[in-house]
Coordinates of C-alpha atoms in Angstrom, one line a residue:
G1 CA -53.7 32.2 221.3
M2 CA -54.3 31.2 225.1
L3 CA -58.1 30.4 225.2
D4 CA -59.6 27.0 224.2
P5 CA -61.9 27.3 221.5
A6 CA -64.2 24.7 222.6
K7 CA -65.1 26.6 225.7
V8 CA -67.0 29.7 223.6
P9 CA -69.2 27.6 221.4
G10 CA -72.0 29.4 219.6
V11 CA -69.6 31.9 218.4
G12 CA -69.8 32.1 214.5
A13 CA -68.1 35.4 213.5
M14 CA -64.9 36.9 215.4
L15 CA -62.6 40.1 214.6
V16 CA -59.2 39.4 216.1
G17 CA -56.0 41.7 216.3
S18 CA -53.9 43.5 218.8
E19 CA -51.1 40.9 218.5
R20 CA -50.3 39.0 215.1
V21 CA -52.5 36.2 214.3
S22 CA -50.5 33.3 213.5
A23 CA -51.3 30.2 211.4
Q24 CA -51.6 28.0 214.6
V25 CA -54.4 30.6 215.8
A26 CA -56.3 30.5 212.8
A27 CA -56.2 26.7 212.4
D28 CA -57.4 26.5 216.0
W29 CA -60.2 29.0 215.6
G30 CA -61.2 28.9 211.8
P31 CA -63.3 25.8 211.4
G32 CA -66.7 26.4 211.4
R33 CA -66.4 30.3 212.2
R34 CA -65.5 33.3 210.2
V35 CA -62.5 34.9 211.7
R36 CA -61.6 38.4 210.5
V37 CA -58.1 39.6 211.3
G38 CA -57.8 43.4 212.0
Y39 CA -55.2 45.6 211.9
G40 CA -54.4 49.3 213.0
P41 CA -52.1 51.2 215.2
T42 CA -54.0 53.9 217.6
E43 CA -52.9 56.5 215.6
V44 CA -55.3 55.8 212.8
T45 CA -58.4 55.2 214.8
V46 CA -57.7 51.5 215.7
I47 CA -58.4 49.6 212.5
S48 CA -57.0 50.4 209.0
S49 CA -57.2 46.9 207.1
V50 CA -59.0 43.6 207.7
G51 CA -58.4 40.3 206.3
V52 CA -60.1 36.6 206.4
A53 CA -58.3 34.0 207.9
D54 CA -58.2 30.8 206.1
P55 CA -57.7 27.9 208.7
A56 CA -56.5 25.4 206.2
S57 CA -53.6 27.5 205.1
A58 CA -50.0 27.0 206.5
E59 CA -48.9 30.5 206.5
A60 CA -50.1 33.4 209.1
P61 CA -53.1 34.9 207.6
P62 CA -53.1 38.3 206.1
I63 CA -54.0 41.6 207.4
G64 CA -56.2 42.2 204.3
R65 CA -57.3 45.3 202.5
P66 CA -57.6 49.0 203.9
I67 CA -61.1 49.7 205.0
A68 CA -63.1 52.5 203.7
N69 CA -62.0 56.2 203.7
T70 CA -58.2 54.5 204.3
R71 CA -55.3 54.3 201.8
V72 CA -52.2 52.2 202.5
Y73 CA -48.8 52.7 201.1
V74 CA -45.9 50.1 201.1
L75 CA -42.7 52.4 200.9
D76 CA -39.0 51.9 200.8
E77 CA -36.7 53.8 202.7
R78 CA -36.7 56.8 200.0
L79 CA -40.7 56.8 200.4
Q80 CA -41.0 55.0 196.9
P81 CA -43.5 51.9 196.5
V82 CA -42.5 48.8 196.5
P83 CA -43.3 45.8 194.4
V84 CA -45.6 43.1 195.0
G85 CA -43.8 40.6 197.2
V86 CA -41.4 43.2 198.5
A87 CA -40.9 44.2 202.1
G88 CA -41.6 47.7 202.9
E89 CA -42.8 49.9 205.7
L90 CA -46.4 50.6 206.1
F91 CA -47.7 54.0 205.7
I92 CA -51.5 54.8 206.4
A93 CA -53.4 57.7 205.2
G94 CA -56.9 58.6 204.9
A95 CA -59.9 60.1 207.3
G96 CA -58.8 57.9 210.3
V97 CA -55.2 59.6 210.6
G98 CA -54.9 61.5 214.0
R99 CA -53.5 64.8 214.3
G100 CA -50.4 63.9 216.2
Y101 CA -49.3 63.5 219.8
G102 CA -50.4 66.0 222.5
N103 CA -47.3 68.3 223.3
R104 CA -44.5 66.3 221.4
A105 CA -44.0 68.1 218.3
A106 CA -40.7 66.4 217.6
L107 CA -42.5 62.8 217.7
T108 CA -45.4 63.9 215.7
G109 CA -43.1 65.5 212.9
E110 CA -41.5 62.1 212.8
R111 CA -44.5 60.0 212.5
F112 CA -47.1 62.0 210.9
V113 CA -45.6 62.9 207.5
A114 CA -47.0 64.5 204.6
D115 CA -48.7 62.4 202.1
P116 CA -46.9 62.9 198.7
F117 CA -49.5 60.6 196.8
A118 CA -52.4 62.5 197.8
G119 CA -51.1 66.2 196.9
D120 CA -54.0 67.9 198.9
G121 CA -51.8 68.7 202.0
S122 CA -52.8 65.8 203.9
R123 CA -50.6 63.8 206.3
M124 CA -50.0 59.9 206.4
Y125 CA -48.8 58.0 209.5
R126 CA -45.5 55.9 209.5
S127 CA -46.8 52.9 211.2
G128 CA -43.0 51.2 211.7
D129 CA -44.6 48.3 210.7
R130 CA -42.9 46.0 207.8
V131 CA -45.5 44.5 205.3
R132 CA -45.5 43.3 202.0
W133 CA -48.5 43.0 199.0
R134 CA -49.6 39.6 198.0
A135 CA -50.4 39.2 194.3
S136 CA -53.9 38.9 195.6
G137 CA -53.8 42.6 196.7
E138 CA -53.8 41.7 200.4
L139 CA -51.1 42.9 202.9
D140 CA -48.9 40.4 204.9
F141 CA -47.5 41.5 208.2
L142 CA -43.7 40.7 208.8
G143 CA -43.2 42.5 211.9
R144 CA -41.7 45.8 213.0
T145 CA -38.9 47.8 211.5
D146 CA -37.2 47.8 214.9
D147 CA -37.7 44.2 215.0
Q148 CA -35.3 43.7 212.0
V149 CA -31.9 43.1 213.2
K150 CA -28.6 42.4 211.6
V151 CA -26.8 39.4 212.9
R152 CA -23.3 38.6 211.9
G153 CA -23.7 40.9 208.5
F154 CA -27.2 39.4 207.5
R155 CA -30.4 41.6 208.0
V156 CA -33.1 39.2 209.7
E157 CA -36.7 39.8 210.3
L158 CA -37.4 38.1 213.6
G159 CA -41.2 37.9 213.0
E160 CA -40.6 36.0 209.8
I161 CA -38.4 33.5 211.9
E162 CA -41.2 33.6 214.9
S163 CA -44.0 32.7 211.9
V164 CA -42.1 29.7 210.7
L165 CA -41.4 28.2 214.6
A166 CA -45.0 29.0 215.2
S167 CA -46.5 27.3 212.6
H168 CA -45.3 23.8 213.8
P169 CA -48.5 22.1 215.3
G170 CA -46.5 21.4 218.7
V171 CA -45.7 25.0 219.2
R172 CA -48.6 27.8 220.2
A173 CA -46.5 30.8 220.5
A174 CA -43.1 31.9 219.6
V175 CA -40.8 34.9 219.9
V176 CA -37.3 35.1 218.6
A177 CA -34.7 37.9 219.9
A178 CA -31.0 38.4 219.1
V179 CA -28.9 38.1 222.0
G180 CA -25.2 39.2 222.5
E181 CA -23.1 41.6 220.8
G182 CA -21.0 41.7 217.5
A183 CA -19.7 38.0 216.3
D184 CA -21.2 36.7 219.6
Q185 CA -24.5 37.6 218.8
R186 CA -26.9 34.9 218.3
L187 CA -30.5 34.1 217.8
V188 CA -32.5 32.8 220.6
A189 CA -36.1 31.3 220.1
Y190 CA -38.5 31.5 223.0
L191 CA -41.4 28.7 222.7
V192 CA -44.7 28.0 224.4
P193 CA -45.7 24.4 223.7
A194 CA -49.0 23.4 222.5
D195 CA -49.2 21.1 225.0
Q196 CA -47.6 21.8 228.4
A197 CA -47.3 18.1 229.7
E198 CA -45.3 17.2 226.4
G199 CA -43.2 20.5 226.1
I200 CA -41.7 21.8 223.0
P201 CA -41.1 19.5 220.1
D202 CA -37.6 18.0 219.6
V203 CA -35.2 20.8 218.5
A204 CA -33.8 18.8 215.9
G205 CA -37.0 18.3 214.1
L206 CA -38.0 21.8 214.6
R207 CA -34.5 23.3 213.2
A208 CA -34.9 21.0 210.1
R209 CA -38.6 21.9 209.7
A210 CA -37.4 25.6 210.0
G211 CA -34.5 25.0 207.6
E212 CA -37.0 24.1 204.8
R213 CA -38.4 27.6 204.5
L214 CA -35.5 29.8 206.3
P215 CA -31.8 30.3 205.5
S216 CA -29.4 28.9 207.8
Y217 CA -28.4 32.2 209.1
M218 CA -32.0 32.9 210.3
L219 CA -32.1 29.5 212.6
P220 CA -32.0 30.3 216.0
G221 CA -28.8 29.1 218.0
A222 CA -30.8 28.3 221.0
F223 CA -34.1 27.4 222.4
V224 CA -35.9 28.1 225.5
E225 CA -39.2 26.8 226.7
L226 CA -41.5 29.0 228.4
A227 CA -45.0 28.2 230.0
G228 CA -46.1 31.5 228.7
L229 CA -44.7 34.7 227.0
P230 CA -44.4 37.7 229.4
L231 CA -46.9 40.4 228.5
T232 CA -47.1 44.1 229.2
P233 CA -50.0 45.6 230.9
N234 CA -52.0 46.1 227.6
G235 CA -51.7 42.6 226.5
K236 CA -48.4 42.9 224.3
V237 CA -45.4 40.6 224.2
D238 CA -43.0 41.9 226.9
R239 CA -39.3 41.3 225.1
A240 CA -37.8 43.1 227.7
A241 CA -39.1 40.5 230.1
L242 CA -37.6 37.6 228.1
P243 CA -35.2 35.5 230.2
A244 CA -31.7 35.4 229.5
P245 CA -30.7 31.8 227.9
D246 CA -28.1 31.5 230.1
G247 CA -25.7 29.5 227.7
A248 CA -28.9 27.1 226.9
R249 CA -27.7 24.8 224.0
P250 CA -30.2 23.3 221.6
E251 CA -30.3 19.4 222.3
L252 CA -30.0 18.0 219.0
G253 CA -30.0 14.5 220.1
G254 CA -28.3 12.0 222.6
F255 CA -25.2 13.6 224.5
V256 CA -22.0 11.9 223.3
A257 CA -19.1 12.8 225.9
A258 CA -16.0 13.8 224.3
S259 CA -13.1 11.4 224.6
G260 CA -9.5 11.7 224.5
A261 CA -7.3 14.5 224.7
T262 CA -7.9 16.1 221.6
E263 CA -11.7 16.0 222.0
E264 CA -12.0 17.1 225.2
A265 CA -9.7 20.1 224.7
L266 CA -11.6 20.9 221.3
A267 CA -15.1 20.7 222.9
G268 CA -13.8 23.3 225.4
V269 CA -12.9 25.6 222.7
W270 CA -16.3 25.2 221.1
A271 CA -17.8 25.8 224.5
Q272 CA -16.3 29.0 224.8
V273 CA -16.9 30.4 221.7
L274 CA -20.2 29.2 221.4
D275 CA -21.1 30.2 224.9
V276 CA -22.7 27.2 225.7
E277 CA -22.4 24.8 228.9
R278 CA -21.1 21.7 227.1
V279 CA -20.4 20.3 223.9
G280 CA -20.6 16.6 222.9
A281 CA -18.5 14.8 220.5
E282 CA -21.2 14.4 218.2
D283 CA -22.4 17.9 217.9
N284 CA -22.6 19.9 215.0
F285 CA -20.7 23.3 215.2
F286 CA -23.3 25.0 213.0
E287 CA -26.5 23.4 214.6
L288 CA -25.1 25.0 218.2
G289 CA -25.5 28.1 216.7
G290 CA -21.8 28.6 214.7
N291 CA -21.2 30.5 211.7
S292 CA -18.4 31.8 209.5
L293 CA -17.2 34.4 211.6
L294 CA -17.3 32.2 214.8
A295 CA -15.4 29.5 212.7
T296 CA -12.3 32.0 212.4
Q297 CA -12.3 32.4 216.1
V298 CA -12.0 28.6 216.5
A299 CA -9.0 28.4 213.9
A300 CA -7.2 30.9 215.9
R301 CA -7.8 29.1 219.3
I302 CA -7.1 25.6 217.6
R303 CA -3.5 27.4 216.5
R304 CA -2.9 28.4 220.2
V305 CA -4.1 25.3 221.8
F306 CA -3.0 22.5 219.6
G307 CA 0.1 24.4 217.9
A308 CA -2.0 23.3 214.2
E309 CA -2.9 25.7 211.2
V310 CA -6.4 24.2 210.4
P311 CA -7.9 25.6 207.4
M312 CA -11.6 26.9 207.7
T313 CA -12.7 24.6 205.1
A314 CA -12.1 21.9 207.6
L315 CA -14.8 22.9 210.0
F316 CA -17.2 22.9 207.2
D317 CA -16.1 19.3 206.1
E318 CA -16.1 18.0 209.7
P319 CA -18.7 20.1 211.9
T320 CA -18.5 17.8 214.7
V321 CA -15.9 17.5 217.6
R322 CA -15.0 13.9 216.7
G323 CA -14.5 14.7 213.3
L324 CA -12.4 18.1 213.8
A325 CA -10.4 16.3 216.3
L326 CA -9.5 13.5 213.7
V327 CA -8.0 16.6 211.5
I328 CA -6.2 17.9 214.1
D329 CA -4.7 14.8 215.0
A330 CA -3.6 13.9 211.6
L331 CA -1.8 17.4 211.1
G332 CA 2.3 17.6 211.2
Q333 CA 4.4 19.9 212.8
D334 CA 5.3 21.1 208.7
D335 CA 1.4 22.3 209.0
T336 CA 1.7 24.6 212.3
A337 CA 2.3 28.2 211.2
P338 CA 4.6 30.4 213.4
P339 CA 2.8 32.9 215.9
I340 CA 2.6 36.7 214.6
T341 CA 4.8 38.7 216.9
P342 CA 5.8 42.3 217.2
T343 CA 8.3 43.5 214.9
G344 CA 10.8 46.8 215.7
R345 CA 9.9 49.7 213.6
D346 CA 13.6 50.4 213.0
Q347 CA 13.7 48.5 209.9
D348 CA 12.4 48.3 206.5
L349 CA 8.8 46.9 206.6
P350 CA 7.8 45.1 203.4
L351 CA 4.4 45.1 202.1
S352 CA 2.2 42.1 202.6
F353 CA 1.0 40.2 199.5
A354 CA -1.9 42.1 199.1
Q355 CA -0.3 45.4 199.6
Q356 CA 2.2 44.6 196.7
R357 CA -0.6 43.5 194.5
L358 CA -2.4 46.9 194.9
W359 CA 0.9 48.7 194.6
F360 CA 1.7 47.2 191.3
I361 CA -1.7 48.1 189.7
D362 CA -1.3 51.3 190.9
Q363 CA 1.8 51.8 189.4
L364 CA 0.4 50.2 185.9
E365 CA -2.9 52.8 186.2
P366 CA -1.5 55.7 188.2
G367 CA -4.6 57.7 189.2
S368 CA -6.9 54.8 189.1
T369 CA -10.0 55.0 191.8
E370 CA -11.0 51.4 191.1
Y371 CA -9.8 50.4 194.7
N372 CA -11.4 53.6 196.7
V373 CA -13.6 52.1 199.2
P374 CA -16.2 54.4 200.5
S375 CA -17.2 53.7 203.9
P376 CA -20.5 55.8 204.8
V377 CA -21.3 56.1 208.6
R378 CA -25.0 57.2 209.2
W379 CA -25.0 59.5 212.7
S380 CA -28.3 60.0 214.1
G381 CA -28.6 63.0 216.8
E382 CA -26.7 65.8 217.5
V383 CA -23.0 65.5 216.5
N384 CA -20.1 67.1 218.6
V385 CA -17.6 67.9 215.6
G386 CA -14.6 68.7 217.7
V387 CA -15.3 65.3 219.9
L388 CA -15.5 63.6 216.5
E389 CA -12.5 64.9 215.2
A390 CA -10.5 63.7 218.4
A391 CA -12.3 60.3 218.2
L392 CA -10.9 60.1 214.5
G393 CA -7.7 61.1 215.6
A394 CA -7.2 58.6 217.9
L395 CA -8.8 55.7 215.6
V396 CA -5.9 56.5 213.0
A397 CA -3.3 56.9 216.1
R398 CA -4.6 53.5 217.3
H399 CA -4.2 51.7 213.9
E400 CA -1.1 52.1 212.3
V401 CA -2.1 50.8 208.8
L402 CA -4.5 54.0 208.5
R403 CA -1.4 56.3 208.5
T404 CA 1.1 54.1 206.3
R405 CA 2.2 54.9 202.8
L406 CA 3.8 52.8 200.4
V407 CA 7.0 54.5 199.1
A408 CA 9.4 52.7 196.7
D409 CA 13.2 53.0 197.3
A410 CA 16.0 53.6 194.3
G411 CA 15.8 50.1 193.3
G412 CA 12.0 50.3 192.8
V413 CA 11.0 48.1 195.5
A414 CA 8.4 49.4 197.8
R415 CA 8.2 49.5 201.5
Q416 CA 5.6 50.5 204.3
V417 CA 6.3 54.1 205.7
I418 CA 3.9 54.5 208.9
D419 CA 3.7 58.3 209.6
P420 CA 3.4 59.8 213.1
P421 CA -0.3 60.4 214.7
S422 CA -1.7 64.0 213.7
P423 CA -5.0 65.6 213.7
F424 CA -7.9 64.4 211.7
P425 CA -9.6 67.5 210.1
L426 CA -13.2 67.1 209.4
P427 CA -15.0 69.5 207.3
V428 CA -18.9 70.1 207.7
L429 CA -21.0 70.0 204.5
D430 CA -24.5 71.0 204.9
V431 CA -27.1 69.5 202.5
S432 CA -30.2 70.1 204.5
G433 CA -31.3 73.0 202.2
A434 CA -30.9 70.9 199.0
E435 CA -34.2 69.9 197.1
D436 CA -33.4 66.2 197.6
P437 CA -30.8 65.8 200.6
P438 CA -30.2 62.0 200.1
A439 CA -29.6 62.4 196.4
A440 CA -27.0 65.4 197.3
V441 CA -25.5 63.2 199.8
E442 CA -25.1 60.1 197.2
A443 CA -23.6 62.8 194.8
L444 CA -20.8 64.1 197.2
V445 CA -20.0 60.5 198.4
A446 CA -19.8 59.2 194.7
A447 CA -17.6 62.5 194.0
D448 CA -15.0 61.8 197.2
A449 CA -14.8 58.2 195.8
G450 CA -13.6 59.4 192.5
A451 CA -10.9 61.4 193.5
P452 CA -7.5 59.3 193.5
F453 CA -5.1 58.5 196.2
D454 CA -1.1 58.9 196.0
L455 CA 0.1 55.9 197.7
S456 CA 3.3 57.3 198.2
A457 CA 2.4 60.7 199.6
G458 CA -1.1 59.9 201.8
P459 CA -2.6 60.1 203.9
L460 CA -4.8 56.9 202.3
I461 CA -8.3 57.7 204.4
R462 CA -10.1 61.0 204.4
G463 CA -13.3 62.1 205.6
S464 CA -16.3 64.8 205.7
L465 CA -19.2 65.2 208.1
V466 CA -22.4 66.0 205.6
R467 CA -25.5 67.5 207.3
L468 CA -28.8 66.3 206.0
G469 CA -30.9 67.9 208.5
A470 CA -31.7 68.5 212.3
G471 CA -29.8 65.6 214.2
D472 CA -29.0 63.4 211.0
H473 CA -25.8 63.3 209.6
L474 CA -23.7 61.1 207.5
L475 CA -19.9 60.7 208.3
A476 CA -18.5 60.3 204.8
L477 CA -15.1 58.4 205.0
T478 CA -12.9 57.0 202.0
M479 CA -9.9 55.0 202.1
H480 CA -7.6 53.0 199.9
H481 CA -8.4 49.3 199.5
V482 CA -4.6 48.8 200.4
I483 CA -5.2 49.9 203.9
G484 CA -8.6 48.5 204.5
D485 CA -11.6 46.6 203.5
E486 CA -15.0 45.4 204.4
W487 CA -13.7 43.3 207.3
S488 CA -11.9 46.1 208.6
G489 CA -14.3 48.4 208.2
R490 CA -16.5 46.8 210.7
V491 CA -13.6 47.3 213.1
L492 CA -13.2 50.9 212.3
R493 CA -17.1 51.5 212.9
R494 CA -16.8 49.9 216.5
D495 CA -13.7 51.7 217.5
L496 CA -14.6 55.0 216.4
T497 CA -18.2 54.4 218.1
A498 CA -16.4 53.3 221.4
L499 CA -14.0 56.4 221.0
Y500 CA -16.6 59.1 220.2
D501 CA -19.0 57.8 223.1
A502 CA -16.0 58.0 225.7
F503 CA -14.5 61.4 224.5
R504 CA -18.1 62.6 224.7
A505 CA -18.5 61.7 228.3
G506 CA -15.2 62.9 229.3
L507 CA -13.6 59.7 229.5
P508 CA -10.0 58.6 228.4
D509 CA -9.5 56.4 225.5
P510 CA -11.4 53.0 226.6
L511 CA -9.8 50.8 224.1
P512 CA -7.2 48.4 225.0
P513 CA -3.7 48.5 223.1
L514 CA -3.1 46.2 220.0
P515 CA -1.0 43.3 220.5
V516 CA 0.2 43.4 216.8
Q517 CA -0.4 45.7 214.0
Y518 CA -0.6 45.3 210.0
A519 CA 2.7 45.6 209.7
D520 CA 3.8 42.9 212.1
F521 CA 1.4 40.5 210.0
A522 CA 3.2 41.6 206.7
V523 CA 6.5 40.7 208.4
W524 CA 5.5 37.4 209.6
Q525 CA 3.7 36.5 206.1
R526 CA 7.2 37.4 204.1
Q527 CA 9.2 35.2 206.5
W528 CA 6.7 32.2 207.0
L529 CA 5.3 31.9 203.3
T530 CA 9.0 30.9 201.7
G531 CA 10.5 28.2 200.4
D532 CA 8.6 24.6 200.8
V533 CA 5.8 26.1 202.9
L534 CA 4.9 28.8 199.8
D535 CA 5.5 25.8 197.2
G536 CA 2.9 23.6 199.1
Q537 CA 0.2 26.6 199.4
L538 CA 0.8 27.0 195.7
E539 CA 0.5 23.4 195.0
Y540 CA -2.7 23.2 197.0
W541 CA -4.2 25.9 194.7
R542 CA -2.9 24.2 191.4
E543 CA -4.9 21.0 192.7
R544 CA -8.1 22.6 193.4
L545 CA -8.2 24.5 190.5
A546 CA -7.0 21.9 188.3
G547 CA -9.8 21.2 185.5
V548 CA -12.0 24.2 186.4
P549 CA -14.3 24.6 183.4
V550 CA -14.0 27.9 181.5
L551 CA -17.3 29.8 180.8
D552 CA -16.8 30.9 177.4
L553 CA -19.7 33.8 177.5
P554 CA -20.6 35.8 174.3
A555 CA -19.3 39.4 174.4
D556 CA -20.1 42.3 172.7
R557 CA -16.9 43.6 172.0
S558 CA -13.1 41.7 172.0
R559 CA -10.8 42.0 174.6
P560 CA -8.3 45.0 174.6
P561 CA -4.5 44.6 174.9
V562 CA -4.7 46.7 177.9
R563 CA -7.6 46.3 180.5
L564 CA -10.0 49.1 180.8
P565 CA -12.1 50.1 184.0
D566 CA -14.9 51.1 181.6
G567 CA -18.2 49.9 183.0
A568 CA -22.0 50.6 183.8
A569 CA -24.5 49.7 186.4
I570 CA -27.6 48.0 185.2
R571 CA -30.3 47.7 187.5
F572 CA -33.0 45.0 187.4
R573 CA -35.5 43.0 189.6
V574 CA -35.2 39.1 190.1
P575 CA -38.7 37.5 189.4
E576 CA -40.0 36.2 192.7
E577 CA -40.0 32.7 191.6
T578 CA -36.2 33.1 190.9
A579 CA -35.7 34.7 194.4
D580 CA -37.2 31.9 196.1
R581 CA -34.8 29.3 194.2
L582 CA -32.0 31.6 195.2
R583 CA -33.2 31.5 198.9
A584 CA -33.5 27.8 198.6
V585 CA -29.9 27.4 197.7
S586 CA -28.8 29.7 200.5
R587 CA -30.2 27.6 203.2
V588 CA -27.7 24.8 202.5
S589 CA -25.2 26.6 204.6
D590 CA -23.3 29.7 205.1
A591 CA -20.6 28.6 202.5
S592 CA -23.3 28.1 199.7
M593 CA -23.8 32.3 199.8
Y594 CA -21.3 32.1 197.1
M595 CA -23.2 30.0 194.8
T596 CA -26.3 32.2 195.4
L597 CA -24.3 35.3 194.2
L598 CA -23.1 33.2 191.3
A599 CA -26.7 32.2 190.3
A600 CA -27.8 35.8 190.5
Y601 CA -24.9 36.8 188.2
L602 CA -25.9 34.0 185.8
V603 CA -29.2 35.6 185.8
M604 CA -28.2 38.8 185.1
L605 CA -26.3 37.6 182.2
A606 CA -29.1 35.3 180.8
R607 CA -31.1 38.2 180.6
Y608 CA -28.9 41.2 179.4
S609 CA -26.5 39.4 177.2
G610 CA -29.2 38.7 174.7

C-alpha cells in the first residue's frame, strides 16, 4: 500500500499477504496484473489459502480457498461450524500445521487443539482470526478476535470499520482503535491520506459514506490524520504506537461559536462529556461521538447546571447545542425535578414504583421465577476464593439494595428493610470432569435461575463459583429483578472487579463512598411524583399513546383468565438479506435499535405463526 505501482512495470503476477489487502490496494495494483492474496499464520507453514483480487470490486478481496493438503473450519465459540455469511474463528488443519511452540506447553495446548472433524488424532491450529464464508466458497478476512471490542454495549469489529474507511479513494490506509474506558470509550480512526498534499477527505463526507454501510455505533467519534502507520520491526501495524487523539474533534463543517449564556454553558457540558477541546453551536452531539449512554450524563449535568429537567428525547430531537439550548430556555421552573438527597434510615422506607409493581406481581404469583436475573461472570485465570468472597461481601455492603428485603406491615403495605452487611459465602462447584463442561455450566445456571426468591425473607442475591478447568471459572450470580437490572449489572461487574483486584493485591477498598442509595431514590420519587407533577407525567404518556394501533395477530389458543408463564424458546436463523435490511434500519440512530428488535420480532411471527 505504500509503493507506487507505476515504478515496477513488467510485473504481471503477484502474491501478496502479511497484512490485510484492502480494496484500495487491489484497485491500485490489479489493473493489468493477476494479483493473488495469500493468507496463513507461520504456525501452519506460512500460507494456508489463496484468493484472487478483483480490482473493480469495492470490497476487500477474499483470502480465497485452502491450498492442497489444507483444511479450514469456521467455528463458533462452541467449536461448531457456522453458516455462510456468519462470522467465526478460523481453524486450520492439514499437513502444514506445526507441532507447537518450543518449551511453551501451555501456549501450545491453547492454540494447537484436537481436530474433531478428522477423527484421526490430528490437530488443528486456532488462528485467532475472524472470517466468514462467501456463497462462492471463498473466505473473507474480518480481523482478529482480539480486535473485536465492546463499545457501550455493542460488539464492534474494528477490521470491518477499517475496511469501509480504507475503501474511500482519498484514504490509503486506515486503523481504528477503541480509546477510553466504560461509558467514555469511543472509536478513533487513524487515516493515511492517498495524497499527502490534500490530506484526508472531509470528515463529514467520510462519516456519511461510512454510515451507508455501518450502523451508527460503529462510526468513529474522532479522526486523526497520520503521514504513515507505525509499524513493528516485521512490518505489521503497531497499534500500541498509535498516538493519543488528544481530544481530537471531527471537523464536521465550519465552526460556529456558541453565543449567549445558555449555549456557552451547554457547549462546555458537551465538551466535558465528549472529551473534546471545543464544541460549536451547530455541532451535532452524535456526530461528535455521543451516544445514548453519554446522553444520560448530559441530561444529569443539565439538571445541575441549569436546574432544568430535560427529557432524553429532547437530545435526539435537537442534537445541536443551539437547538437544545432553545429547549432549555423554554422550560419553566415547574419542569425542574428536585435533587436526590440522602434520607435517614430511622424511618419507614417506601418502595419505588418499580419495586411496588414487582412486589404486587409476587403476591399474585408466589414462588414465580420469571423475574430472576442470572448474571454469570466469566473469570479467566486462577481464582482466590477467599478474596472473591471478601470482594462480594464488600460489594453487598456498598450497595444497600443488594441487602434489601420487601416486607409488608399489618396493613398490607410493603416497605424496604435494609439488612446489615454480612459475609457472602461462595460454594465452589467443579464440572471440569464432565463430558461437556459448557453444557454442565449452562444446566447449573438454568437450575439456579429456576429457584425462587422470598422477597420478604431475602437475601435476594446468591452465587456460586463453577470451575470448568484449570484457570477457567464462571461466577454464577442470580438476583431478583426487584434489586437489579441489566444496567446495574454493569455496575456490579465493574465494582466487583475493582474490589477483587484491590483485595488480591492486599490493598483496601478503592471505591469512593456512594452519595445516595436506591432507598434515597425511592423516597425522592414518592415525594416528587405526586399531585400535578404526577398528573402531568401521566397526561404526557396518554397523549403519546393515544391512537396507537393494536396489532391483532392470530393466536393458536384463547387468552386464559389468569396469565400463565408457560412458553418455549424457538431458535431460528434470519436470512442474510433480511439481516442486511435490519442493519440498514439500525444505521439511522441508536434509538432505532428498538425498531430493529421489532422488525426481528415480526420476522419471527411471520415465519412461525402460520
